[in-house]
Amino acid sequence: MVTYLSSLIFSSIFWYINKYHRFTPKRNSPQTFHKKPTSRMGGPALFLSLLFWYLLDYKNIDITFLLILISSLPIFVAGFIDDLFFNIKPFQRILLMIPTPILLFFLVGLEVRSVDIGFIDILLKFDIFALAFMIFAFVGIANSFNIIDGFNALLLGYCLSIFTTLYFSGNTSGDLIFFLFPIFFSLLGIFTLNLFGKIFLGDAGAYFLGTIIASGLIVHQQTNNLSPWFVFLMLIYPVTEVLFSFIRKTFIRGKSALKPDGLHFHMLIYKRVSKKIGFRKIRVRHLFVSTFIFSINFPFMLSANIFSDNTYALVLISLWYVLLYTLMYFLLLPKYIFISDTKT
């Protein structure tokens, strides 16, 4: 409850500043679907609320939580710089993100030594490959969370779904209670304003959220000896989104994978909803899209918890998700992208 109130207060302050002092100009991007400038300070509100909670009760909180917050600072700052409209290049942003997985590896001792794939597991026994995997995975996850941000309640709704499925499936052991539940209540505070389009997480919030949730899931998986595929299936929506984004831009459109476009899954659904259903209010369209995607993802996340220690079942469920996503995506995908480089 402390983190809920603090994040709500911080979010309200940032919203007020943006509304009356024009702190955030409107972005011109293929990924922008809002007509009014909206505060992107949800990330600082989230970080400050968690830091405030730790400082308030640090004697009863595992030091691991603080170490993860400290390790997350580089990736948070990389996004925050962009939120302040310094417009650093994507490659420079990635370079700024790399220290976070390195700190998680050496400072926190967070390591992935097995993914239940034979030859990869052999490589992960060596520190250099384990560190490289951490860098690749955490930079990718942070960017994947950023991709699905931008619509009211989409990213926040997805993250809240993670906590909800963990709770209802009984996966609420001590490591999760001290780590993920304060984040859950912090997100609820931001969600209260985000639902009405008053504040976004921004790049800083998306990067930071992807980092701490992935860290928490890995800690939970390793503490309880669950399958590594449990973590993958819990994060399969943003991971699939970023993989499709890379394939689409690189092999279909012949563009840089780092250049934004307007062809992500939620954007295609939004365009179809706007054309076919035609809700007048943008807020209602966003809520419809977020609810629709939630209805797709929730059963798979629940399945991840039900079969959390069964690698074979988790692999099959993951393949089924990718197949379903692929079918739906190509049904929604405009035909012109195969024949031209038209801006969307």
GROMACS .gro file of C-alpha atoms in nm:
model
  344
    1MET     CA    1   0.000   0.000   0.000
    2VAL     CA    2   0.293   0.236   0.069
    3THR     CA    3   0.424   0.190  -0.285
    4TYR     CA    4   0.074   0.245  -0.429
    5LEU     CA    5   0.028   0.576  -0.252
    6SER     CA    6   0.380   0.697  -0.323
    7SER     CA    7   0.365   0.609  -0.695
    8LEU     CA    8   0.020   0.771  -0.723
    9ILE     CA    9   0.154   1.088  -0.559
   10PHE     CA   10   0.469   1.099  -0.774
   11SER     CA   11   0.266   1.028  -1.091
   12SER     CA   12   0.017   1.303  -1.005
   13ILE     CA   13   0.299   1.551  -0.948
   14PHE     CA   14   0.457   1.471  -1.286
   15TRP     CA   15   0.116   1.485  -1.456
   16TYR     CA   16   0.045   1.825  -1.300
   17ILE     CA   17   0.384   1.962  -1.410
   18ASN     CA   18   0.328   1.841  -1.765
   19LYS     CA   19  -0.027   1.974  -1.785
   20TYR     CA   20   0.041   2.325  -1.662
   21HIS     CA   21   0.402   2.377  -1.763
   22ARG     CA   22   0.419   2.198  -2.101
   23PHE     CA   23   0.708   1.976  -1.992
   24THR     CA   24   0.647   1.710  -2.259
   25PRO     CA   25   0.600   1.813  -2.624
   26LYS     CA   26   0.412   1.584  -2.861
   27ARG     CA   27   0.627   1.327  -3.040
   28ASN     CA   28   0.620   1.282  -3.417
   29SER     CA   29   0.672   0.910  -3.462
   30PRO     CA   30   0.503   0.620  -3.643
   31GLN     CA   31   0.446   0.476  -3.297
   32THR     CA   32   0.259   0.781  -3.165
   33PHE     CA   33  -0.116   0.729  -3.139
   34HIS     CA   34  -0.206   1.016  -2.903
   35LYS     CA   35  -0.314   1.361  -3.012
   36LYS     CA   36  -0.212   1.545  -2.695
   37PRO     CA   37   0.133   1.571  -2.534
   38THR     CA   38   0.141   1.321  -2.246
   39SER     CA   39   0.383   1.301  -1.957
   40ARG     CA   40   0.639   1.023  -1.997
   41MET     CA   41   0.748   1.042  -1.634
   42GLY     CA   42   0.587   0.715  -1.518
   43GLY     CA   43   0.936   0.564  -1.503
   44PRO     CA   44   1.071   0.814  -1.247
   45ALA     CA   45   0.747   0.775  -1.048
   46LEU     CA   46   0.799   0.397  -1.040
   47PHE     CA   47   1.168   0.418  -0.949
   48LEU     CA   48   1.115   0.680  -0.678
   49SER     CA   49   0.825   0.492  -0.519
   50LEU     CA   50   1.030   0.171  -0.494
   51LEU     CA   51   1.333   0.357  -0.358
   52PHE     CA   52   1.111   0.536  -0.105
   53TRP     CA   53   0.964   0.203   0.006
   54TYR     CA   54   1.310   0.051   0.052
   55LEU     CA   55   1.444   0.348   0.251
   56LEU     CA   56   1.133   0.342   0.469
   57ASP     CA   57   1.172  -0.022   0.570
   58TYR     CA   58   1.524  -0.121   0.465
   59LYS     CA   59   1.591  -0.324   0.782
   60ASN     CA   60   1.323  -0.576   0.682
   61ILE     CA   61   1.398  -0.591   0.309
   62ASP     CA   62   1.654  -0.819   0.146
   63ILE     CA   63   1.960  -0.626   0.025
   64THR     CA   64   1.917  -0.797  -0.313
   65PHE     CA   65   1.631  -0.559  -0.388
   66LEU     CA   66   1.854  -0.253  -0.343
   67LEU     CA   67   2.134  -0.411  -0.548
   68ILE     CA   68   1.893  -0.471  -0.836
   69LEU     CA   69   1.770  -0.110  -0.815
   70ILE     CA   70   2.132   0.012  -0.826
   71SER     CA   71   2.214  -0.221  -1.116
   72SER     CA   72   1.909  -0.095  -1.306
   73LEU     CA   73   2.023   0.268  -1.296
   74PRO     CA   74   2.220   0.262  -1.627
   75ILE     CA   75   1.928   0.116  -1.822
   76PHE     CA   76   1.689   0.358  -1.650
   77VAL     CA   77   1.910   0.657  -1.736
   78ALA     CA   78   1.940   0.541  -2.099
   79GLY     CA   79   1.563   0.565  -2.136
   80PHE     CA   80   1.530   0.880  -1.925
   81ILE     CA   81   1.771   1.069  -2.151
   82ASP     CA   82   1.545   0.989  -2.447
   83ASP     CA   83   1.233   1.084  -2.248
   84LEU     CA   84   1.391   1.427  -2.198
   85PHE     CA   85   1.418   1.458  -2.579
   86PHE     CA   86   1.792   1.454  -2.617
   87ASN     CA   87   1.725   1.214  -2.906
   88ILE     CA   88   2.030   0.993  -2.871
   89LYS     CA   89   2.078   0.736  -3.146
   90PRO     CA   90   1.942   0.383  -3.086
   91PHE     CA   91   2.290   0.229  -3.097
   92GLN     CA   92   2.416   0.480  -2.838
   93ARG     CA   93   2.118   0.397  -2.619
   94ILE     CA   94   2.201   0.026  -2.636
   95LEU     CA   95   2.559   0.100  -2.529
   96LEU     CA   96   2.424   0.289  -2.228
   97MET     CA   97   2.205  -0.011  -2.138
   98ILE     CA   98   2.483  -0.271  -2.135
   99PRO     CA   99   2.624  -0.185  -1.787
  100THR     CA  100   2.297  -0.300  -1.624
  101PRO     CA  101   2.324  -0.672  -1.710
  102ILE     CA  102   2.696  -0.657  -1.627
  103LEU     CA  103   2.613  -0.517  -1.282
  104LEU     CA  104   2.339  -0.775  -1.234
  105PHE     CA  105   2.591  -1.048  -1.316
  106PHE     CA  106   2.875  -0.930  -1.089
  107LEU     CA  107   2.705  -0.718  -0.821
  108VAL     CA  108   2.382  -0.914  -0.770
  109GLY     CA  109   2.517  -1.253  -0.876
  110LEU     CA  110   2.224  -1.301  -1.115
  111GLU     CA  111   2.332  -1.567  -1.364
  112VAL     CA  112   2.156  -1.784  -1.621
  113ARG     CA  113   2.347  -2.111  -1.651
  114SER     CA  114   2.075  -2.324  -1.811
  115VAL     CA  115   1.798  -2.277  -2.065
  116ASP     CA  116   1.729  -2.651  -2.105
  117ILE     CA  117   1.885  -2.654  -2.452
  118GLY     CA  118   2.185  -2.889  -2.461
  119PHE     CA  119   2.456  -2.707  -2.656
  120ILE     CA  120   2.359  -2.366  -2.514
  121ASP     CA  121   2.376  -2.502  -2.160
  122ILE     CA  122   2.729  -2.626  -2.230
  123LEU     CA  123   2.834  -2.275  -2.340
  124LEU     CA  124   2.664  -2.113  -2.042
  125LYS     CA  125   2.897  -2.298  -1.809
  126PHE     CA  126   3.167  -2.053  -1.917
  127ASP     CA  127   3.147  -1.707  -1.758
  128ILE     CA  128   3.212  -1.519  -2.081
  129PHE     CA  129   2.915  -1.683  -2.256
  130ALA     CA  130   2.693  -1.652  -1.948
  131LEU     CA  131   2.769  -1.278  -1.931
  132ALA     CA  132   2.712  -1.236  -2.306
  133PHE     CA  133   2.377  -1.413  -2.270
  134MET     CA  134   2.280  -1.179  -1.984
  135ILE     CA  135   2.364  -0.873  -2.195
  136PHE     CA  136   2.172  -1.003  -2.496
  137ALA     CA  137   1.870  -1.112  -2.291
  138PHE     CA  138   1.830  -0.804  -2.073
  139VAL     CA  139   1.888  -0.549  -2.347
  140GLY     CA  140   1.638  -0.741  -2.561
  141ILE     CA  141   1.379  -0.768  -2.284
  142ALA     CA  142   1.409  -0.399  -2.197
  143ASN     CA  143   1.352  -0.303  -2.560
  144SER     CA  144   1.066  -0.550  -2.594
  145PHE     CA  145   0.886  -0.388  -2.300
  146ASN     CA  146   0.937  -0.049  -2.462
  147ILE     CA  147   0.783  -0.174  -2.785
  148ILE     CA  148   0.454  -0.263  -2.618
  149ASP     CA  149   0.435   0.068  -2.429
  150GLY     CA  150   0.239   0.363  -2.568
  151PHE     CA  151  -0.123   0.251  -2.543
  152ASN     CA  152  -0.325   0.316  -2.229
  153ALA     CA  153  -0.308   0.013  -1.998
  154LEU     CA  154  -0.120  -0.211  -2.247
  155LEU     CA  155   0.223  -0.253  -2.087
  156LEU     CA  156   0.100  -0.187  -1.736
  157GLY     CA  157  -0.189  -0.428  -1.787
  158TYR     CA  158   0.052  -0.693  -1.910
  159CYS     CA  159   0.280  -0.651  -1.608
  160LEU     CA  160  -0.014  -0.659  -1.368
  161SER     CA  161  -0.122  -0.983  -1.541
  162ILE     CA  162   0.214  -1.136  -1.454
  163PHE     CA  163   0.156  -1.071  -1.085
  164THR     CA  164  -0.207  -1.180  -1.102
  165THR     CA  165  -0.128  -1.518  -1.258
  166LEU     CA  166   0.153  -1.575  -1.007
  167TYR     CA  167  -0.087  -1.503  -0.723
  168PHE     CA  168  -0.380  -1.715  -0.842
  169SER     CA  169  -0.156  -2.010  -0.925
  170GLY     CA  170  -0.012  -2.008  -0.574
  171ASN     CA  171   0.339  -1.902  -0.680
  172THR     CA  172   0.377  -1.650  -0.399
  173SER     CA  173   0.681  -1.776  -0.211
  174GLY     CA  174   0.898  -1.547  -0.002
  175ASP     CA  175   1.123  -1.432  -0.285
  176LEU     CA  176   0.822  -1.303  -0.480
  177ILE     CA  177   0.659  -1.133  -0.184
  178PHE     CA  178   0.967  -0.926  -0.103
  179PHE     CA  179   1.042  -0.849  -0.468
  180LEU     CA  180   0.748  -0.844  -0.706
  181PHE     CA  181   0.456  -0.738  -0.489
  182PRO     CA  182   0.592  -0.390  -0.406
  183ILE     CA  183   0.631  -0.343  -0.782
  184PHE     CA  184   0.270  -0.457  -0.831
  185PHE     CA  185   0.134  -0.187  -0.600
  186SER     CA  186   0.364   0.077  -0.750
  187LEU     CA  187   0.227  -0.006  -1.092
  188LEU     CA  188  -0.130   0.021  -0.964
  189GLY     CA  189  -0.063   0.381  -0.865
  190ILE     CA  190   0.067   0.468  -1.212
  191PHE     CA  191  -0.207   0.258  -1.375
  192THR     CA  192  -0.471   0.478  -1.210
  193LEU     CA  193  -0.356   0.772  -1.424
  194ASN     CA  194  -0.236   0.573  -1.726
  195LEU     CA  195  -0.580   0.422  -1.775
  196PHE     CA  196  -0.707   0.770  -1.861
  197GLY     CA  197  -0.404   0.861  -2.073
  198LYS     CA  198  -0.261   1.107  -1.818
  199ILE     CA  199   0.087   0.954  -1.792
  200PHE     CA  200   0.306   0.699  -1.970
  201LEU     CA  201   0.593   0.491  -1.838
  202GLY     CA  202   0.820   0.634  -2.106
  203ASP     CA  203   1.139   0.465  -2.224
  204ALA     CA  204   1.291   0.488  -1.876
  205GLY     CA  205   0.990   0.315  -1.719
  206ALA     CA  206   0.965   0.045  -1.985
  207TYR     CA  207   1.337  -0.037  -1.969
  208PHE     CA  208   1.340  -0.033  -1.590
  209LEU     CA  209   1.024  -0.240  -1.562
  210GLY     CA  210   1.150  -0.502  -1.808
  211THR     CA  211   1.474  -0.529  -1.610
  212ILE     CA  212   1.329  -0.567  -1.262
  213ILE     CA  213   1.047  -0.801  -1.364
  214ALA     CA  214   1.284  -1.027  -1.559
  215SER     CA  215   1.522  -1.023  -1.260
  216GLY     CA  216   1.240  -1.114  -1.022
  217LEU     CA  217   1.117  -1.399  -1.242
  218ILE     CA  218   1.469  -1.541  -1.274
  219VAL     CA  219   1.522  -1.523  -0.898
  220HIS     CA  220   1.189  -1.699  -0.848
  221GLN     CA  221   1.264  -1.965  -1.110
  222GLN     CA  222   1.606  -2.045  -0.969
  223THR     CA  223   1.497  -2.036  -0.604
  224ASN     CA  224   1.214  -2.282  -0.668
  225ASN     CA  225   1.399  -2.497  -0.925
  226LEU     CA  226   1.148  -2.428  -1.201
  227SER     CA  227   1.207  -2.472  -1.573
  228PRO     CA  228   1.389  -2.181  -1.746
  229TRP     CA  229   1.106  -2.191  -2.000
  230PHE     CA  230   0.874  -2.068  -1.726
  231VAL     CA  231   1.046  -1.728  -1.745
  232PHE     CA  232   1.034  -1.734  -2.126
  233LEU     CA  233   0.660  -1.811  -2.140
  234MET     CA  234   0.581  -1.542  -1.882
  235LEU     CA  235   0.758  -1.289  -2.107
  236ILE     CA  236   0.661  -1.441  -2.442
  237TYR     CA  237   0.441  -1.155  -2.563
  238PRO     CA  238   0.706  -0.878  -2.558
  239VAL     CA  239   0.979  -1.124  -2.664
  240THR     CA  240   0.774  -1.240  -2.964
  241GLU     CA  241   0.696  -0.878  -3.048
  242VAL     CA  242   1.062  -0.775  -3.058
  243LEU     CA  243   1.158  -1.082  -3.266
  244PHE     CA  244   0.881  -1.009  -3.518
  245SER     CA  245   0.991  -0.648  -3.526
  246PHE     CA  246   1.346  -0.751  -3.615
  247ILE     CA  247   1.231  -0.995  -3.887
  248ARG     CA  248   0.981  -0.749  -4.035
  249LYS     CA  249   1.218  -0.454  -4.053
  250THR     CA  250   1.529  -0.643  -4.159
  251PHE     CA  251   1.403  -0.912  -4.398
  252ILE     CA  252   1.065  -0.783  -4.521
  253ARG     CA  253   1.107  -0.406  -4.533
  254GLY     CA  254   1.484  -0.391  -4.574
  255LYS     CA  255   1.521  -0.133  -4.297
  256SER     CA  256   1.733  -0.097  -3.988
  257ALA     CA  257   1.597  -0.304  -3.701
  258LEU     CA  258   1.652   0.000  -3.477
  259LYS     CA  259   1.427   0.231  -3.681
  260PRO     CA  260   1.069   0.264  -3.543
  261ASP     CA  261   0.764   0.183  -3.750
  262GLY     CA  262   0.389   0.159  -3.698
  263LEU     CA  263   0.343  -0.213  -3.763
  264HIS     CA  264   0.356  -0.369  -3.420
  265PHE     CA  265   0.081  -0.612  -3.325
  266HIS     CA  266  -0.112  -0.371  -3.101
  267MET     CA  267  -0.089  -0.098  -3.365
  268LEU     CA  268  -0.234  -0.324  -3.633
  269ILE     CA  269  -0.524  -0.414  -3.405
  270TYR     CA  270  -0.575  -0.045  -3.327
  271LYS     CA  271  -0.591   0.046  -3.696
  272ARG     CA  272  -0.839  -0.234  -3.763
  273VAL     CA  273  -1.052  -0.129  -3.466
  274SER     CA  274  -1.047   0.234  -3.579
  275LYS     CA  275  -1.152   0.138  -3.931
  276LYS     CA  276  -1.406  -0.137  -3.864
  277ILE     CA  277  -1.553  -0.059  -3.523
  278GLY     CA  278  -1.486   0.312  -3.514
  279PHE     CA  279  -1.497   0.400  -3.145
  280ARG     CA  280  -1.503   0.779  -3.136
  281LYS     CA  281  -1.282   0.825  -2.831
  282ILE     CA  282  -0.917   0.728  -2.866
  283ARG     CA  283  -0.916   0.627  -2.499
  284VAL     CA  284  -1.186   0.367  -2.567
  285ARG     CA  285  -0.992   0.231  -2.867
  286HIS     CA  286  -0.681   0.193  -2.652
  287LEU     CA  287  -0.874   0.014  -2.380
  288PHE     CA  288  -1.032  -0.222  -2.635
  289VAL     CA  289  -0.692  -0.312  -2.783
  290SER     CA  290  -0.534  -0.361  -2.440
  291THR     CA  291  -0.824  -0.578  -2.324
  292PHE     CA  292  -0.816  -0.786  -2.643
  293ILE     CA  293  -0.441  -0.852  -2.611
  294PHE     CA  294  -0.487  -0.930  -2.242
  295SER     CA  295  -0.746  -1.197  -2.333
  296ILE     CA  296  -0.491  -1.359  -2.565
  297ASN     CA  297  -0.195  -1.349  -2.326
  298PHE     CA  298  -0.356  -1.432  -1.994
  299PRO     CA  299  -0.427  -1.804  -2.062
  300PHE     CA  300  -0.066  -1.858  -2.171
  301MET     CA  301   0.073  -1.683  -1.863
  302LEU     CA  302  -0.156  -1.892  -1.645
  303SER     CA  303  -0.033  -2.205  -1.826
  304ALA     CA  304   0.327  -2.102  -1.753
  305ASN     CA  305   0.247  -2.117  -1.381
  306ILE     CA  306   0.052  -2.443  -1.402
  307PHE     CA  307   0.335  -2.621  -1.587
  308SER     CA  308   0.617  -2.419  -1.430
  309ASP     CA  309   0.846  -2.721  -1.375
  310ASN     CA  310   0.763  -2.908  -1.697
  311THR     CA  311   0.996  -2.800  -1.976
  312TYR     CA  312   0.831  -3.011  -2.247
  313ALA     CA  313   0.486  -2.870  -2.177
  314LEU     CA  314   0.622  -2.515  -2.163
  315VAL     CA  315   0.801  -2.555  -2.496
  316LEU     CA  316   0.485  -2.685  -2.664
  317ILE     CA  317   0.275  -2.402  -2.518
  318SER     CA  318   0.537  -2.148  -2.632
  319LEU     CA  319   0.529  -2.287  -2.986
  320TRP     CA  320   0.150  -2.271  -2.984
  321TYR     CA  321   0.165  -1.905  -2.878
  322VAL     CA  322   0.409  -1.815  -3.155
  323LEU     CA  323   0.191  -1.994  -3.411
  324LEU     CA  324  -0.123  -1.816  -3.292
  325TYR     CA  325   0.054  -1.481  -3.287
  326THR     CA  326   0.192  -1.538  -3.639
  327LEU     CA  327  -0.148  -1.628  -3.784
  328MET     CA  328  -0.318  -1.327  -3.626
  329TYR     CA  329  -0.035  -1.093  -3.721
  330PHE     CA  330  -0.035  -1.181  -4.089
  331LEU     CA  331  -0.414  -1.158  -4.104
  332LEU     CA  332  -0.384  -0.800  -3.978
  333LEU     CA  333  -0.071  -0.704  -4.172
  334PRO     CA  334  -0.126  -0.460  -4.463
  335LYS     CA  335  -0.042  -0.619  -4.797
  336TYR     CA  336   0.151  -0.316  -4.924
  337ILE     CA  337   0.451  -0.373  -4.699
  338PHE     CA  338   0.550  -0.669  -4.915
  339ILE     CA  339   0.569  -0.458  -5.230
  340SER     CA  340   0.678  -0.114  -5.115
  341ASP     CA  341   0.839   0.086  -4.838
  342THR     CA  342   0.535   0.306  -4.779
  343LYS     CA  343   0.544   0.500  -4.451
  344THR     CA  344   0.280   0.388  -4.204
   0.00000   0.00000   0.00000
